[in-house]
Amino acid sequence: MAIAFTFPGQGSQSIGMGKDLADAFPQAAQVFAEVDDALGEKLSDIMWNGPEETLTLTANAQPALMAVSIAALRVLQAEGLDLKSKVAYVAGHSLGEYSALCAAGTFSLADTARLLRIRGNAMQAAVPVGMGAMAAIIGLEQPGVEAICLEASALGACQIANDNGGGQLVISGEKSAVEKAAALATDKGAKRAILLPVSAPFHSTLMAPAADAMRAALENVEKRDPVVPLIANVRAAPVSDAGEIAALLVEQVTGQVRWRETVEWFAANGVTTLYEIGSGKVLTGLARRIDKSVNGIAVNSPADIEAALQTLIG
């Protein structure tokens, strides 16, 4: 009957996110103020007032999503939640891994915001606009998509970026190769193959310059072992050593987010409830599709927090 906290990734952002938390709870308002100070700009103003295209920029969306997650967490903690005694594991989807590590004490809030700003800028700068692409493949399982990527890689880099479970995989790489893979997927029985409106080919080998940038950034930041183990994206297994975690975060930039395997690991190791802390409900929906024995609960509003506290603390 163990509990894990999960933290959402890019795509869960929306204008106004976190504003109800900031209005209702001083602890949440303090998080947004700390993130603004760390970045030297009013990111909270972009989050709450837009414009949407500015919030969607990778360098803004990543720290913004983290801020909402930590704001919700800080409120839970202010109301009596002790992460170490109540939560067995943390995990996050892509950038959400940084939110999870901030929650578990590996990075300070200010350092997490700055790391994600560096990460967002580096990922955007790694590949010239228009050279890379990503596509969602719906209705094929991992072995079939791996075969398609291998065939399409004759045209350039092409690999699985995210295995989200439930027959939903995201591929990433050079534009011509990804387009070829999407066409092959349809031929081989995929229900849909959709090119995604993203600004760069995330989690592909083309992100190598961004991985180098993150290696340097992570070497120069204070790190502590997390108070509860992290289920790492690229390993789908628990890690508790801060140095090892930093190496895996570098690997994650060009590696696969193994979310299906992460949820399966939870199910196989006694985790019955995943609380998704932060904006949206994407991970909650994925959990249901991957393993129905795992109950997903989204926590991102004052009402959600109140309901979660009744279960977590009583």
XYZ file of C-alpha atoms in Angstrom:
314
model
C 0.000 0.000 0.000
C 2.876 2.387 -0.719
C 2.485 5.867 -2.214
C 4.615 7.631 -4.829
C 4.574 11.260 -5.932
C 4.932 11.923 -9.673
C 5.622 15.230 -11.378
C 4.398 16.241 -14.870
C 6.474 17.172 -17.906
C 6.246 19.626 -20.769
C 2.840 19.875 -22.408
C 0.957 20.191 -19.105
C 1.397 23.979 -19.004
C -1.575 26.346 -19.303
C -2.155 30.045 -18.757
C -3.258 30.658 -15.175
C -1.663 27.535 -13.742
C -0.818 27.875 -10.070
C -2.664 31.190 -9.624
C -5.378 29.624 -7.427
C -2.658 28.104 -5.236
C -0.835 31.436 -4.900
C -4.093 33.228 -4.023
C -5.108 30.625 -1.436
C -1.823 29.747 0.240
C 1.111 32.006 1.230
C 3.477 29.007 0.981
C 2.605 28.651 -2.710
C 2.955 32.387 -3.360
C 6.416 32.218 -1.785
C 7.485 29.482 -4.224
C 6.552 31.583 -7.240
C 8.362 34.594 -5.751
C 11.494 32.474 -5.140
C 11.468 31.196 -8.731
C 11.028 34.740 -10.065
C 14.005 35.877 -7.964
C 16.174 32.936 -9.059
C 15.529 33.677 -12.742
C 15.682 37.461 -12.406
C 12.317 37.936 -14.103
C 8.600 37.674 -13.397
C 7.975 34.194 -14.798
C 4.834 34.101 -12.640
C 3.383 36.996 -14.663
C 3.863 35.006 -17.897
C 2.337 31.927 -16.236
C -0.765 33.738 -15.089
C -1.281 36.315 -17.843
C 0.432 34.925 -20.930
C 0.875 35.234 -23.777
C 0.605 31.509 -24.317
C 3.340 31.383 -26.958
C 5.783 32.882 -24.417
C 4.831 30.398 -21.706
C 5.173 27.528 -24.199
C 8.811 28.410 -24.947
C 10.874 25.543 -23.570
C 13.014 27.832 -21.399
C 9.847 29.156 -19.689
C 7.613 26.080 -19.635
C 10.176 23.930 -17.815
C 10.755 26.115 -14.724
C 7.089 27.165 -14.734
C 5.819 23.601 -14.489
C 8.321 22.855 -11.750
C 7.164 25.924 -9.815
C 3.532 24.767 -9.804
C 4.558 21.297 -8.639
C 6.676 22.611 -5.774
C 4.024 25.164 -4.811
C 1.477 22.362 -4.381
C 4.012 20.256 -2.493
C 4.969 23.085 -0.123
C 1.313 23.568 0.778
C 0.954 19.851 1.546
C 4.080 20.043 3.704
C 2.852 23.170 5.517
C -0.315 21.249 6.388
C 1.689 18.447 7.984
C 2.837 16.116 5.199
C 6.241 14.561 5.888
C 7.535 13.318 2.536
C 10.007 10.847 3.991
C 7.490 9.025 6.196
C 4.457 9.121 3.872
C 5.916 8.748 0.366
C 7.991 5.766 -0.751
C 9.295 7.094 -4.097
C 9.283 10.108 -6.408
C 9.414 10.208 -10.206
C 8.910 12.826 -12.893
C 8.334 12.814 -16.638
C 11.353 14.409 -18.374
C 11.647 17.902 -16.816
C 9.385 16.552 -14.043
C 12.392 14.562 -12.847
C 13.904 17.871 -11.697
C 10.669 18.732 -9.863
C 10.799 15.322 -8.175
C 14.403 15.918 -7.109
C 13.604 19.371 -5.770
C 10.728 17.828 -3.803
C 13.054 15.156 -2.397
C 15.720 17.688 -1.396
C 18.428 16.905 -3.963
C 18.355 20.465 -5.355
C 17.227 23.731 -3.800
C 14.250 25.471 -5.393
C 16.388 28.313 -6.762
C 18.956 25.918 -8.221
C 16.205 23.784 -9.780
C 14.712 26.841 -11.493
C 18.113 27.870 -12.854
C 18.949 24.317 -13.988
C 15.676 24.109 -15.903
C 16.247 27.500 -17.537
C 19.700 26.270 -18.668
C 18.159 22.976 -19.810
C 15.398 24.659 -21.779
C 17.751 27.094 -23.510
C 20.289 24.359 -24.266
C 17.685 21.996 -25.714
C 16.299 24.768 -27.897
C 19.742 25.765 -29.141
C 20.993 22.229 -29.816
C 19.326 21.852 -33.217
C 18.482 24.550 -35.803
C 14.734 25.168 -36.063
C 13.146 22.934 -38.702
C 15.872 20.272 -38.726
C 14.352 18.082 -36.018
C 10.907 16.659 -35.375
C 8.910 14.467 -33.008
C 5.883 12.268 -33.687
C 3.427 10.328 -31.551
C 2.826 6.755 -32.676
C -0.501 5.408 -31.402
C -1.424 1.733 -31.430
C 1.942 0.018 -31.790
C 4.025 -1.447 -28.962
C 7.700 -0.726 -28.323
C 9.303 -3.520 -30.415
C 7.359 -2.464 -33.512
C 8.262 1.184 -33.069
C 11.917 0.311 -32.473
C 11.959 -1.579 -35.793
C 10.400 1.381 -37.592
C 12.961 3.783 -36.095
C 15.785 1.482 -37.155
C 14.509 1.406 -40.742
C 13.939 5.167 -40.870
C 17.381 5.914 -39.393
C 18.838 5.379 -42.875
C 17.685 8.992 -43.389
C 19.132 10.301 -40.111
C 18.780 10.027 -36.354
C 15.471 8.499 -35.250
C 14.676 6.904 -31.888
C 12.013 6.417 -29.243
C 11.940 9.493 -26.991
C 9.075 8.561 -24.652
C 7.404 5.238 -23.963
C 4.239 6.549 -22.338
C 2.402 3.230 -22.222
C -0.977 2.181 -23.500
C 0.380 1.925 -27.032
C 1.541 5.555 -27.074
C 5.178 6.115 -27.992
C 6.864 9.329 -29.078
C 9.741 9.260 -31.554
C 12.325 11.965 -32.103
C 15.168 12.823 -34.455
C 15.957 14.395 -37.809
C 12.856 15.648 -39.584
C 13.123 13.495 -42.708
C 13.723 10.335 -40.651
C 10.837 11.023 -38.269
C 8.487 11.701 -41.197
C 9.606 8.426 -42.782
C 9.044 6.558 -39.503
C 5.564 8.052 -39.142
C 4.651 6.867 -42.658
C 6.058 3.399 -41.929
C 4.090 3.225 -38.691
C 0.830 3.812 -40.524
C 1.739 1.137 -43.057
C 2.504 -1.308 -40.243
C -0.822 -0.898 -38.491
C -0.500 2.092 -36.171
C -3.866 3.695 -35.447
C -2.325 7.133 -35.838
C 1.064 8.723 -36.421
C 0.989 12.419 -35.574
C 3.808 14.928 -36.049
C 3.941 17.003 -32.849
C 4.105 20.811 -32.684
C 7.399 20.914 -30.785
C 10.332 23.271 -31.154
C 13.130 20.669 -31.022
C 13.732 16.893 -31.192
C 13.871 16.219 -27.452
C 15.335 12.986 -26.033
C 17.260 12.172 -29.187
C 20.973 11.956 -29.994
C 20.631 15.384 -31.649
C 20.391 16.810 -28.112
C 24.060 15.945 -27.394
C 25.089 19.643 -27.076
C 22.354 20.112 -24.465
C 23.606 17.053 -22.581
C 27.064 18.656 -22.452
C 25.535 21.875 -21.111
C 23.674 19.990 -18.393
C 26.775 18.034 -17.404
C 28.581 21.321 -16.775
C 25.621 22.874 -14.960
C 25.093 19.846 -12.723
C 28.774 19.711 -11.799
C 28.510 23.241 -10.414
C 25.385 22.892 -8.279
C 25.003 21.621 -4.721
C 23.436 18.141 -4.634
C 22.120 16.032 -1.756
C 20.926 12.441 -1.729
C 17.110 12.480 -2.042
C 15.130 11.793 1.150
C 13.218 9.115 -0.789
C 14.483 7.206 -3.864
C 13.936 8.574 -7.369
C 12.681 6.196 -10.061
C 14.904 7.504 -12.841
C 13.535 8.071 -16.365
C 16.351 6.321 -18.206
C 16.582 3.395 -15.796
C 12.986 2.797 -14.578
C 14.520 1.742 -11.267
C 15.253 3.452 -7.932
C 18.331 5.630 -7.412
C 19.353 7.349 -4.170
C 22.888 8.613 -4.787
C 23.104 12.284 -5.774
C 26.178 11.804 -7.987
C 24.589 8.909 -9.845
C 21.372 10.901 -10.239
C 23.295 13.778 -11.852
C 24.857 11.392 -14.367
C 21.424 9.969 -15.203
C 20.013 13.482 -15.697
C 22.707 14.084 -18.321
C 21.881 10.755 -19.958
C 18.174 11.657 -19.920
C 18.702 14.597 -22.306
C 19.478 12.230 -25.196
C 17.851 9.106 -23.732
C 14.414 7.587 -23.492
C 11.810 8.495 -20.876
C 10.743 4.997 -19.820
C 7.443 5.983 -18.247
C 5.542 2.763 -19.010
C 8.259 0.759 -17.296
C 8.303 3.227 -14.395
C 4.604 2.704 -13.686
C 5.022 -1.047 -14.141
C 7.880 -0.942 -11.620
C 5.621 0.850 -9.148
C 2.889 -1.777 -9.618
C 5.351 -4.633 -9.161
C 6.816 -3.120 -5.987
C 3.744 -2.446 -3.916
C 2.939 1.131 -4.945
C -0.835 1.400 -5.180
C -1.329 5.177 -5.481
C 0.443 7.782 -7.603
C -0.231 11.383 -6.637
C 0.511 13.630 -9.633
C 1.727 16.879 -8.057
C 1.400 19.881 -10.350
C -0.285 21.114 -13.490
C -2.687 18.918 -15.465
C -3.622 15.241 -15.300
C -1.474 13.658 -18.016
C 0.398 11.232 -15.765
C -2.797 10.250 -13.961
C -4.346 9.250 -17.279
C -1.231 7.344 -18.333
C -1.165 5.402 -15.048
C -4.698 4.135 -15.653
C -3.781 2.968 -19.138
C -0.566 1.255 -18.086
C -1.755 -0.680 -15.009
C -5.256 -0.514 -13.573
C -3.998 -1.738 -10.187
C -2.307 1.652 -9.741
C -4.593 4.516 -8.758
C -3.612 7.942 -10.139
C -4.722 11.119 -8.343
C -4.010 14.619 -9.706
C -3.220 17.315 -7.126
C -3.144 20.824 -8.550
C -5.935 22.907 -6.983
C -6.852 23.943 -3.430
C -9.690 21.375 -3.463
C -7.293 18.644 -4.656
C -4.888 19.511 -1.849
C -7.642 19.343 0.754
C -8.750 15.920 -0.510
C -5.173 14.621 -0.656
C -4.453 15.770 2.910
C -7.440 13.845 4.233
C -6.003 10.647 2.741
C -2.316 11.335 3.380
C -2.605 12.683 6.908
C -6.167 11.936 8.035
